[in-house]
């Protein structure tokens, strides 16, 4: 394992397979499911992402219980200097024991991502939040901040995205259409699809704000940050610019691929091109990943075939995207989850290097053992 990660970092032969120090796990290019931290405990950091700050990596992810799926603990944090030996730093953001709190124990916190804001000196965490007892109906984004990377993070607020504001790329005609969901009760009909494309759910949610479920954050070279999330009943991705302190939405946002049913977004930039890897919407079950690119974060975005190649590529090797980490030397690491719905705590991790083919498209080859 260590050799694999060090190869990723320092760039010698990527394809060598290596056995983990952890007994019984053959890792090849896929990290062991049930991966352990340096104290021998399973790493419990699902749907997460990595912050690189002052020579250290900080991995934030969902703490998941052995049984069930609601959040009993919060967002976990681990630190490492080599991406291989992870030290448990504790719970970065805790659920609250206060009844009625937006983050009350029993809520659902998913897909946490942390970025550093140089202007305020704060670490800012965004995550998908579902309120206790409401299943996945709330579809909110939550924000928490800290003065140190490991936390504890202080919960600030949660909510839907940009209430009262239309997406920038919705045409005047679409804005005036004033579509009403009551007229489109039956899903997946051609009329319904057309209405979704025209912003059926944008209209429905305009006053209260757009839904926000699976999500990631992206900080661009100019310091602007973006929240990228599955919206409109998971049918449409949206990208929303954040305010300069990264703690709110600025009001500027766009819709991507209306009705495309994309989730689990992971974004990166290479040589001026923005790339995004997503999954389809099949819950915990793996599906074929999707790939998009654009010359600007604001688009135009276009779709490409899945970047995954080899046996099992049509199911993303059993995984689902969560983050792409930029490593020194222009290297890129794809991070995914190998969900185990019967015991989410023991869901595994799929970390694979991203290479680029002759046509300039990203390629992610299958794990080897
Ligand atoms: C997946 C999603 C996960 C989680 C799960 C719940 O589609 O990517 O983050 O929300 O559904 O069923």
Tab-separated table of N, CA and C in Angstrom, residues 14-147:
chain	number	residue	atom	x	y	z
A	14	UNK	N	3.472	3.367	-11.984
A	14	UNK	CA	2.191	3.379	-11.281
A	14	UNK	C	1.526	2.013	-11.188
A	15	UNK	N	1.900	1.141	-12.092
A	15	UNK	CA	1.092	-0.052	-12.217
A	15	UNK	C	1.561	-1.254	-11.389
A	16	UNK	N	2.597	-1.067	-10.637
A	16	UNK	CA	3.040	-2.197	-9.814
A	16	UNK	C	1.965	-2.513	-8.786
A	17	UNK	N	1.815	-3.775	-8.490
A	17	UNK	CA	0.824	-4.074	-7.454
A	17	UNK	C	1.573	-4.309	-6.153
A	18	UNK	N	0.929	-4.032	-5.079
A	18	UNK	CA	1.609	-4.240	-3.808
A	18	UNK	C	0.636	-4.716	-2.761
A	19	UNK	N	1.155	-5.465	-1.871
A	19	UNK	CA	0.326	-6.003	-0.799
A	19	UNK	C	0.323	-5.011	0.344
A	20	UNK	N	-0.838	-4.794	0.911
A	20	UNK	CA	-0.926	-3.889	2.042
A	20	UNK	C	-0.214	-4.471	3.244
A	21	UNK	N	0.212	-3.580	4.122
A	21	UNK	CA	0.782	-4.050	5.367
A	21	UNK	C	-0.310	-4.675	6.211
A	22	UNK	N	-1.535	-4.322	5.809
A	22	UNK	CA	-2.648	-4.830	6.595
A	22	UNK	C	-2.943	-6.251	6.138
A	23	UNK	N	-2.792	-7.147	7.035
A	23	UNK	CA	-2.937	-8.558	6.746
A	23	UNK	C	-4.157	-8.845	5.896
A	24	UNK	N	-3.951	-9.686	4.913
A	24	UNK	CA	-5.099	-10.214	4.188
A	24	UNK	C	-5.718	-9.294	3.167
A	25	UNK	N	-5.123	-8.171	2.910
A	25	UNK	CA	-5.727	-7.295	1.907
A	25	UNK	C	-4.796	-7.183	0.714
A	26	UNK	N	-5.315	-7.538	-0.433
A	26	UNK	CA	-4.540	-7.382	-1.651
A	26	UNK	C	-4.987	-6.082	-2.259
A	27	UNK	N	-4.103	-5.160	-2.382
A	27	UNK	CA	-4.594	-3.853	-2.750
A	27	UNK	C	-4.413	-3.491	-4.214
A	28	UNK	N	-3.337	-3.952	-4.848
A	28	UNK	CA	-3.133	-3.524	-6.224
A	28	UNK	C	-3.317	-2.023	-6.303
A	29	UNK	N	-4.155	-1.588	-7.203
A	29	UNK	CA	-4.421	-0.171	-7.282
A	29	UNK	C	-5.697	0.205	-6.563
A	30	UNK	N	-6.326	-0.764	-5.950
A	30	UNK	CA	-7.525	-0.423	-5.189
A	30	UNK	C	-7.169	-0.552	-3.717
A	31	UNK	N	-7.539	0.408	-2.956
A	31	UNK	CA	-7.198	0.339	-1.541
A	31	UNK	C	-8.077	-0.686	-0.880
A	32	UNK	N	-7.611	-1.254	0.197
A	32	UNK	CA	-8.381	-2.318	0.813
A	32	UNK	C	-9.716	-1.792	1.298
A	33	UNK	N	-10.737	-2.573	1.087
A	33	UNK	CA	-11.974	-2.246	1.765
A	33	UNK	C	-11.620	-2.531	3.222
A	34	UNK	N	-12.222	-1.885	4.111
A	34	UNK	CA	-11.876	-2.034	5.520
A	34	UNK	C	-10.410	-1.643	5.741
A	35	UNK	N	-10.077	-0.466	5.355
A	35	UNK	CA	-8.732	0.079	5.470
A	35	UNK	C	-8.557	0.616	6.888
A	36	UNK	N	-7.397	0.370	7.490
A	36	UNK	CA	-7.212	0.762	8.893
A	36	UNK	C	-6.313	1.983	9.054
A	37	UNK	N	-6.564	2.750	10.108
A	37	UNK	CA	-5.711	3.901	10.409
A	37	UNK	C	-4.488	3.416	11.192
A	38	UNK	N	-3.618	4.346	11.607
A	38	UNK	CA	-2.368	3.897	12.238
A	38	UNK	C	-2.579	3.299	13.623
A	39	UNK	N	-3.771	3.495	14.175
A	39	UNK	CA	-3.993	2.846	15.477
A	39	UNK	C	-4.731	1.518	15.310
A	40	UNK	N	-4.945	1.111	14.052
A	40	UNK	CA	-5.526	-0.209	13.823
A	40	UNK	C	-7.046	-0.214	13.738
A	41	UNK	N	-7.652	0.970	13.741
A	41	UNK	CA	-9.123	1.040	13.634
A	41	UNK	C	-9.502	1.249	12.169
A	42	UNK	N	-10.667	0.734	11.790
A	42	UNK	CA	-11.127	0.947	10.415
A	42	UNK	C	-11.331	2.425	10.144
A	43	UNK	N	-10.891	2.864	8.990
A	43	UNK	CA	-11.102	4.263	8.606
A	43	UNK	C	-12.573	4.429	8.239
A	44	UNK	N	-13.217	5.353	8.923
A	44	UNK	CA	-14.652	5.559	8.742
A	44	UNK	C	-14.828	6.978	8.190
A	45	UNK	N	-14.654	7.125	6.899
A	45	UNK	CA	-14.663	8.460	6.285
A	45	UNK	C	-15.195	8.340	4.852
A	46	UNK	N	-16.492	8.129	4.761
A	46	UNK	CA	-17.103	7.808	3.469
A	46	UNK	C	-17.644	9.057	2.772
A	47	UNK	N	-17.772	8.963	1.464
A	47	UNK	CA	-18.317	10.083	0.680
A	47	UNK	C	-17.503	11.355	0.859
A	48	UNK	N	-16.225	11.184	1.138
A	48	UNK	CA	-15.428	12.325	1.603
A	48	UNK	C	-14.575	13.001	0.557
A	49	UNK	N	-13.639	13.776	1.075
A	49	UNK	CA	-12.712	14.497	0.216
A	49	UNK	C	-11.473	14.822	1.028
A	50	UNK	N	-10.438	15.281	0.343
A	50	UNK	CA	-9.169	15.565	1.024
A	50	UNK	C	-8.774	17.025	0.843
A	51	UNK	N	-8.401	17.643	1.956
A	51	UNK	CA	-7.866	19.001	1.939
A	51	UNK	C	-6.353	18.882	2.068
A	52	UNK	N	-5.646	19.552	1.178
A	52	UNK	CA	-4.195	19.554	1.280
A	52	UNK	C	-3.813	20.914	1.860
A	53	UNK	N	-3.139	20.912	3.013
A	53	UNK	CA	-2.845	22.181	3.682
A	53	UNK	C	-1.501	22.091	4.406
A	54	UNK	N	-0.617	22.984	4.044
A	54	UNK	CA	0.709	23.094	4.671
A	54	UNK	C	1.404	21.749	4.832
A	55	UNK	N	1.501	21.025	3.717
A	55	UNK	CA	2.282	19.786	3.702
A	55	UNK	C	1.581	18.573	4.300
A	56	UNK	N	0.325	18.729	4.674
A	56	UNK	CA	-0.405	17.579	5.217
A	56	UNK	C	-1.703	17.387	4.468
A	57	UNK	N	-2.158	16.152	4.456
A	57	UNK	CA	-3.463	15.855	3.871
A	57	UNK	C	-4.461	15.615	5.010
A	58	UNK	N	-5.649	16.186	4.841
A	58	UNK	CA	-6.718	15.991	5.825
A	58	UNK	C	-7.897	15.370	5.101
A	59	UNK	N	-8.252	14.185	5.531
A	59	UNK	CA	-9.337	13.433	4.884
A	59	UNK	C	-10.594	13.582	5.755
A	60	UNK	N	-11.627	14.147	5.164
A	60	UNK	CA	-12.906	14.303	5.855
A	60	UNK	C	-13.910	13.355	5.220
A	61	UNK	N	-14.705	12.692	6.026
A	61	UNK	CA	-15.710	11.794	5.460
A	61	UNK	C	-16.802	11.483	6.463
A	62	UNK	N	-17.836	10.872	5.937
A	62	UNK	CA	-18.990	10.520	6.771
A	62	UNK	C	-18.609	9.416	7.754
A	63	UNK	N	-18.874	9.640	9.023
A	63	UNK	CA	-18.822	8.525	9.964
A	63	UNK	C	-20.122	7.761	9.762
A	64	UNK	N	-20.027	6.482	9.454
A	64	UNK	CA	-21.223	5.668	9.232
A	64	UNK	C	-21.310	4.575	10.282
A	65	UNK	N	-22.519	4.271	10.719
A	65	UNK	CA	-22.664	3.206	11.715
A	65	UNK	C	-22.543	1.822	11.085
A	66	UNK	N	-22.358	0.849	11.927
A	66	UNK	CA	-22.278	-0.535	11.472
A	66	UNK	C	-23.614	-0.939	10.849
A	67	UNK	N	-24.694	-0.549	11.528
A	67	UNK	CA	-26.039	-0.856	11.026
A	67	UNK	C	-26.834	0.429	10.908
A	68	UNK	N	-27.708	0.502	9.906
A	68	UNK	CA	-28.508	1.712	9.716
A	68	UNK	C	-27.740	2.734	8.914
A	69	UNK	N	-28.336	3.869	8.684
A	69	UNK	CA	-27.637	4.832	7.834
A	69	UNK	C	-27.701	6.268	8.321
A	70	UNK	N	-28.466	6.554	9.371
A	70	UNK	CA	-28.508	7.957	9.800
A	70	UNK	C	-27.230	8.304	10.568
A	71	UNK	N	-26.976	9.609	10.696
A	71	UNK	CA	-25.715	10.045	11.302
A	71	UNK	C	-25.833	10.083	12.820
A	72	UNK	N	-25.006	9.262	13.445
A	72	UNK	CA	-25.029	9.199	14.909
A	72	UNK	C	-23.863	9.958	15.506
A	73	UNK	N	-22.830	10.183	14.692
A	73	UNK	CA	-21.605	10.792	15.218
A	73	UNK	C	-21.283	12.120	14.519
A	74	UNK	N	-21.115	12.111	13.216
A	74	UNK	CA	-20.814	13.354	12.486
A	74	UNK	C	-19.854	13.128	11.350
A	75	UNK	N	-18.956	14.098	11.171
A	75	UNK	CA	-17.973	14.028	10.090
A	75	UNK	C	-16.616	13.723	10.713
A	76	UNK	N	-15.974	12.683	10.250
A	76	UNK	CA	-14.666	12.285	10.770
A	76	UNK	C	-13.526	12.974	10.026
A	77	UNK	N	-12.401	13.128	10.731
A	77	UNK	CA	-11.205	13.696	10.095
A	77	UNK	C	-9.981	12.819	10.398
A	78	UNK	N	-9.166	12.591	9.382
A	78	UNK	CA	-7.904	11.859	9.504
A	78	UNK	C	-6.807	12.715	8.873
A	79	UNK	N	-5.582	12.598	9.366
A	79	UNK	CA	-4.498	13.359	8.748
A	79	UNK	C	-3.364	12.420	8.341
A	80	UNK	N	-2.611	12.851	7.342
A	80	UNK	CA	-1.504	12.029	6.843
A	80	UNK	C	-0.525	12.911	6.087
A	81	UNK	N	0.749	12.473	6.082
A	81	UNK	CA	1.704	13.199	5.254
A	81	UNK	C	1.971	12.460	3.953
A	82	UNK	N	1.548	11.201	3.889
A	82	UNK	CA	1.883	10.414	2.699
A	82	UNK	C	0.665	9.743	2.070
A	83	UNK	N	-0.524	10.077	2.515
A	83	UNK	CA	-1.780	9.532	2.000
A	83	UNK	C	-1.939	8.050	2.307
A	84	UNK	N	-1.063	7.535	3.113
A	84	UNK	CA	-1.047	6.094	3.346
A	84	UNK	C	-1.271	5.796	4.826
A	85	UNK	N	-0.482	6.470	5.670
A	85	UNK	CA	-0.610	6.275	7.113
A	85	UNK	C	-1.519	7.371	7.639
A	86	UNK	N	-2.712	6.998	8.037
A	86	UNK	CA	-3.702	7.995	8.467
A	86	UNK	C	-3.876	7.981	9.969
A	87	UNK	N	-3.788	9.175	10.537
A	87	UNK	CA	-3.995	9.326	11.986
A	87	UNK	C	-5.415	9.839	12.205
A	88	UNK	N	-6.131	9.209	13.089
A	88	UNK	CA	-7.494	9.662	13.376
A	88	UNK	C	-7.422	10.956	14.179
A	89	UNK	N	-8.025	12.010	13.666
A	89	UNK	CA	-8.019	13.312	14.350
A	89	UNK	C	-9.319	13.554	15.108
A	90	UNK	N	-10.229	12.616	15.040
A	90	UNK	CA	-11.477	12.766	15.790
A	90	UNK	C	-12.618	13.250	14.920
A	91	UNK	N	-13.694	13.629	15.597
A	91	UNK	CA	-14.899	14.064	14.899
A	91	UNK	C	-14.749	15.556	14.612
A	92	UNK	N	-14.678	15.900	13.334
A	92	UNK	CA	-14.485	17.312	12.967
A	92	UNK	C	-15.761	18.104	13.187
A	93	UNK	N	-16.878	17.519	12.802
A	93	UNK	CA	-18.179	18.164	13.040
A	93	UNK	C	-19.095	17.139	13.681
A	94	UNK	N	-19.509	17.464	14.904
A	94	UNK	CA	-20.362	16.543	15.660
A	94	UNK	C	-21.824	16.813	15.423
A	95	UNK	N	-22.618	15.776	15.469
A	95	UNK	CA	-24.068	15.973	15.519
A	95	UNK	C	-24.380	16.649	16.852
A	96	UNK	N	-25.554	17.238	16.948
A	96	UNK	CA	-25.934	17.932	18.173
A	96	UNK	C	-26.866	17.051	19.010
A	97	UNK	N	-26.766	17.207	20.323
A	97	UNK	CA	-27.673	16.432	21.182
A	97	UNK	C	-28.928	17.252	21.500
A	98	UNK	N	-28.935	18.481	20.983
A	98	UNK	CA	-30.064	19.380	21.274
A	98	UNK	C	-31.272	19.031	20.393
A	99	UNK	N	-32.422	18.701	21.000
A	99	UNK	CA	-33.592	18.361	20.179
A	99	UNK	C	-33.980	19.544	19.289
A	100	UNK	N	-34.289	19.258	18.043
A	100	UNK	CA	-34.717	20.320	17.120
A	100	UNK	C	-33.580	20.996	16.384
A	101	UNK	N	-32.329	20.706	16.792
A	101	UNK	CA	-31.193	21.292	16.061
A	101	UNK	C	-31.208	20.767	14.623
A	102	UNK	N	-30.765	21.601	13.688
A	102	UNK	CA	-30.717	21.146	12.282
A	102	UNK	C	-29.778	19.956	12.126
A	103	UNK	N	-28.790	19.869	13.014
A	103	UNK	CA	-27.845	18.740	12.907
A	103	UNK	C	-28.002	17.787	14.092
A	104	UNK	N	-29.233	17.676	14.537
A	104	UNK	CA	-29.512	16.760	15.659
A	104	UNK	C	-29.110	15.325	15.294
A	105	UNK	N	-28.567	14.617	16.287
A	105	UNK	CA	-28.229	13.202	16.105
A	105	UNK	C	-29.418	12.492	15.465
A	106	UNK	N	-29.160	11.742	14.387
A	106	UNK	CA	-30.275	11.115	13.666
A	106	UNK	C	-30.593	11.846	12.372
A	107	UNK	N	-29.928	12.998	12.174
A	107	UNK	CA	-30.025	13.663	10.856
A	107	UNK	C	-29.176	12.829	9.888
A	108	UNK	N	-29.013	13.282	8.658
A	108	UNK	CA	-28.089	12.596	7.748
A	108	UNK	C	-27.102	13.629	7.210
A	109	UNK	N	-25.821	13.384	7.494
A	109	UNK	CA	-24.759	14.248	6.955
A	109	UNK	C	-24.011	13.430	5.917
A	110	UNK	N	-23.943	13.942	4.719
A	110	UNK	CA	-23.261	13.188	3.663
A	110	UNK	C	-22.292	14.071	2.885
A	111	UNK	N	-21.313	13.419	2.291
A	111	UNK	CA	-20.395	14.023	1.314
A	111	UNK	C	-19.741	15.328	1.775
A	112	UNK	N	-19.186	15.357	2.995
A	112	UNK	CA	-18.527	16.576	3.482
A	112	UNK	C	-17.273	16.904	2.672
A	113	UNK	N	-17.059	18.193	2.452
A	113	UNK	CA	-15.842	18.659	1.771
A	113	UNK	C	-15.371	19.895	2.519
A	114	UNK	N	-14.061	20.046	2.652
A	114	UNK	CA	-13.507	21.186	3.384
A	114	UNK	C	-12.546	21.951	2.488
A	115	UNK	N	-12.655	23.267	2.512
A	115	UNK	CA	-11.707	24.120	1.779
A	115	UNK	C	-11.179	25.178	2.742
A	116	UNK	N	-10.010	25.716	2.399
A	116	UNK	CA	-9.413	26.753	3.229
A	116	UNK	C	-9.633	28.096	2.561
A	117	UNK	N	-10.074	29.081	3.346
A	117	UNK	CA	-10.273	30.420	2.800
A	117	UNK	C	-9.140	31.323	3.264
A	118	UNK	N	-8.286	31.714	2.326
A	118	UNK	CA	-7.097	32.495	2.678
A	118	UNK	C	-7.474	33.887	3.194
A	119	UNK	N	-8.590	34.434	2.732
A	119	UNK	CA	-8.969	35.786	3.166
A	119	UNK	C	-9.383	35.832	4.633
A	120	UNK	N	-10.123	34.814	5.063
A	120	UNK	CA	-10.615	34.818	6.451
A	120	UNK	C	-9.754	33.958	7.370
A	121	UNK	N	-8.903	33.113	6.773
A	121	UNK	CA	-8.100	32.187	7.584
A	121	UNK	C	-8.943	31.057	8.169
A	122	UNK	N	-10.158	30.886	7.665
A	122	UNK	CA	-11.042	29.826	8.199
A	122	UNK	C	-11.067	28.611	7.277
A	123	UNK	N	-11.255	27.471	7.895
A	123	UNK	CA	-11.524	26.243	7.147
A	123	UNK	C	-13.036	26.129	7.066
A	124	UNK	N	-13.540	25.888	5.867
A	124	UNK	CA	-14.987	25.907	5.660
A	124	UNK	C	-15.443	24.534	5.164
A	125	UNK	N	-16.372	23.942	5.896
A	125	UNK	CA	-16.909	22.630	5.518
A	125	UNK	C	-18.323	22.791	4.973
A	126	UNK	N	-18.574	22.160	3.843
A	126	UNK	CA	-19.942	22.069	3.309
A	126	UNK	C	-20.298	20.587	3.268
A	127	UNK	N	-21.561	20.298	3.480
A	127	UNK	CA	-22.004	18.905	3.435
A	127	UNK	C	-23.477	18.851	3.075
A	128	UNK	N	-23.891	17.701	2.620
A	128	UNK	CA	-25.307	17.469	2.328
A	128	UNK	C	-25.982	17.133	3.656
A	129	UNK	N	-27.051	17.848	3.949
A	129	UNK	CA	-27.746	17.628	5.223
A	129	UNK	C	-29.208	17.268	4.998
A	130	UNK	N	-29.630	16.202	5.655
A	130	UNK	CA	-31.049	15.848	5.717
A	130	UNK	C	-31.479	15.930	7.169
A	131	UNK	N	-32.623	16.567	7.395
A	131	UNK	CA	-33.085	16.776	8.762
A	131	UNK	C	-33.600	15.482	9.368
A	132	UNK	N	-33.433	15.377	10.672
A	132	UNK	CA	-33.840	14.161	11.395
A	132	UNK	C	-35.310	13.817	11.126
A	133	UNK	N	-35.540	12.569	10.813
A	133	UNK	CA	-36.921	12.085	10.672
A	133	UNK	C	-37.591	12.451	9.366
A	134	UNK	N	-36.854	13.061	8.451
A	134	UNK	CA	-37.489	13.481	7.190
A	134	UNK	C	-36.932	12.747	5.969
A	135	UNK	N	-36.281	11.625	6.212
A	135	UNK	CA	-35.714	10.894	5.075
A	135	UNK	C	-34.787	11.796	4.290
A	136	UNK	N	-34.963	11.795	2.972
A	136	UNK	CA	-34.113	12.637	2.113
A	136	UNK	C	-34.886	13.837	1.553
A	137	UNK	N	-35.937	14.260	2.283
A	137	UNK	CA	-36.808	15.318	1.744
A	137	UNK	C	-36.235	16.725	1.875
A	138	UNK	N	-35.430	16.975	2.891
A	138	UNK	CA	-34.983	18.354	3.136
A	138	UNK	C	-34.030	18.837	2.042
A	139	UNK	N	-33.130	17.950	1.599
A	139	UNK	CA	-32.181	18.265	0.511
A	139	UNK	C	-31.498	19.616	0.717
A	140	UNK	N	-30.780	19.728	1.848
A	140	UNK	CA	-30.122	20.996	2.177
A	140	UNK	C	-28.610	20.893	2.074
A	141	UNK	N	-27.976	22.041	2.018
A	141	UNK	CA	-26.522	22.111	2.159
A	141	UNK	C	-26.241	22.721	3.522
A	142	UNK	N	-25.283	22.142	4.254
A	142	UNK	CA	-24.905	22.656	5.567
A	142	UNK	C	-23.516	23.257	5.499
A	143	UNK	N	-23.244	24.224	6.368
A	143	UNK	CA	-21.936	24.892	6.396
A	143	UNK	C	-21.430	24.963	7.836
A	144	UNK	N	-20.144	24.661	8.011
A	144	UNK	CA	-19.526	24.749	9.340
A	144	UNK	C	-18.113	25.301	9.159
A	145	UNK	N	-17.598	26.008	10.179
A	145	UNK	CA	-16.252	26.583	10.031
A	145	UNK	C	-15.369	26.256	11.237
A	146	UNK	N	-14.074	26.397	10.986
A	146	UNK	CA	-13.109	26.137	12.059
A	146	UNK	C	-11.855	26.973	11.805
A	147	UNK	N	-11.105	27.247	12.882
A	147	UNK	CA	-9.836	27.973	12.729
A	147	UNK	C	-8.681	27.020	12.456
